[in-house]
Amino acid sequence: MIEDMATEILNEFCQDSEVPVAVRLGILQLLEKTNFISPEYCDLLLLYRTQAVVSSMWPNLQVSEEEVADDFQRKILFDSLLCQCKTVEHFSSLAKLLCHWPAFTPSETWSCHDEPWTKLLCRMVSLTTKEALSTAVSVMEKALSFPNFNFENCQEVFNKFKEQNSILQTLKCALITNHDALHSEAVKLLKSIPKVTADDYDCELLDLILKRSLTVQIISTDLYKPVIEFLLHCQDDNVQEDYKIMDTVIKEINEAGYCFEAGSLSLIKTSTHSGLSTFSSAIRILQE
């Protein structure tokens, strides 16, 4: 009886158009966390989340319940909003919607280009700015949790990144995925670059190279030295992932036939202090 009364009160409150959407959304999100939410409230929650995101970026747009009622209607709304995306903030907001919405069910006529995350990311990358490319990598990490965003979609986005001539973000785009084929393409791209500068890598990329066990593949490139320097830095960490342990990398390099490089790393490990944070300084100590 009490639950029925509470449900009726909440229903009236959450559908009261005079109550700000943010307030109604907050109530529904609280109910969601307590698992006290019925199917009709789930629909309202979807609507209010959509309205909150859309109104923050496109204040003149009003989203109705019908526009988020099913896959077909949400796809129409998505395409409409995508056409209006002009800034990184617009694309980021649209990515939030895709996270809030149920995953789209592909139709028989869908191609790789029809997949919403792929469409969003390719358009976002086309902005070409550093901020857009960096944010696109972060958005792609979210897209990877959706089963319909598969290898073909990743390949499409990777190719779009390559068009922008940003080594850093293009390599990240490939290495954040679990697709070995894309990892190989990333290494191939890296080997084709005559000179790598400090702007072409960061700690996140170096970490990804170690995580994907690609140290051996990039020995002949300009990124090998930064990767080893990053690895030396990591030895000061209290807790280390297996792929950052010196012995792990030394073993990989040695088993690949690079005995000199493996030996040099082994000497660095046993003969120098972890405070020697650059490859050059460590080698210099060994030569003295």
PDB file of C-alpha atoms in Angstrom, residues 71-72 75 103-112 114-116 148:
ATOM      1  CA  ASP A  71      15.927   2.172 -31.876  1.00  0.00           C
ATOM      2  CA  PHE A  72      14.518   3.645 -35.057  1.00  0.00           C
ATOM      3  CA  LYS A  75      18.745   6.653 -34.722  1.00  0.00           C
ATOM      4  CA  ALA A 103      23.059  -0.248 -27.861  1.00  0.00           C
ATOM      5  CA  PHE A 104      21.616  -0.051 -31.361  1.00  0.00           C
ATOM      6  CA  THR A 105      20.617  -3.298 -33.019  1.00  0.00           C
ATOM      7  CA  PRO A 106      22.233  -3.488 -36.474  1.00  0.00           C
ATOM      8  CA  SER A 107      19.857  -3.965 -39.364  1.00  0.00           C
ATOM      9  CA  GLU A 108      20.586  -6.274 -42.284  1.00  0.00           C
ATOM     10  CA  THR A 109      21.458  -3.298 -44.460  1.00  0.00           C
ATOM     11  CA  TRP A 110      23.911  -1.753 -41.994  1.00  0.00           C
ATOM     12  CA  SER A 111      27.469  -1.317 -43.163  1.00  0.00           C
ATOM     13  CA  CYS A 112      30.537  -0.348 -41.178  1.00  0.00           C
ATOM     14  CA  ASP A 114      26.347   3.101 -40.467  1.00  0.00           C
ATOM     15  CA  GLU A 115      27.533   2.159 -36.985  1.00  0.00           C
ATOM     16  CA  PRO A 116      26.871   5.237 -34.759  1.00  0.00           C
ATOM     17  CA  ASN A 148      28.813  -3.756 -32.334  1.00  0.00           C
TER      18      ASN A 148
END
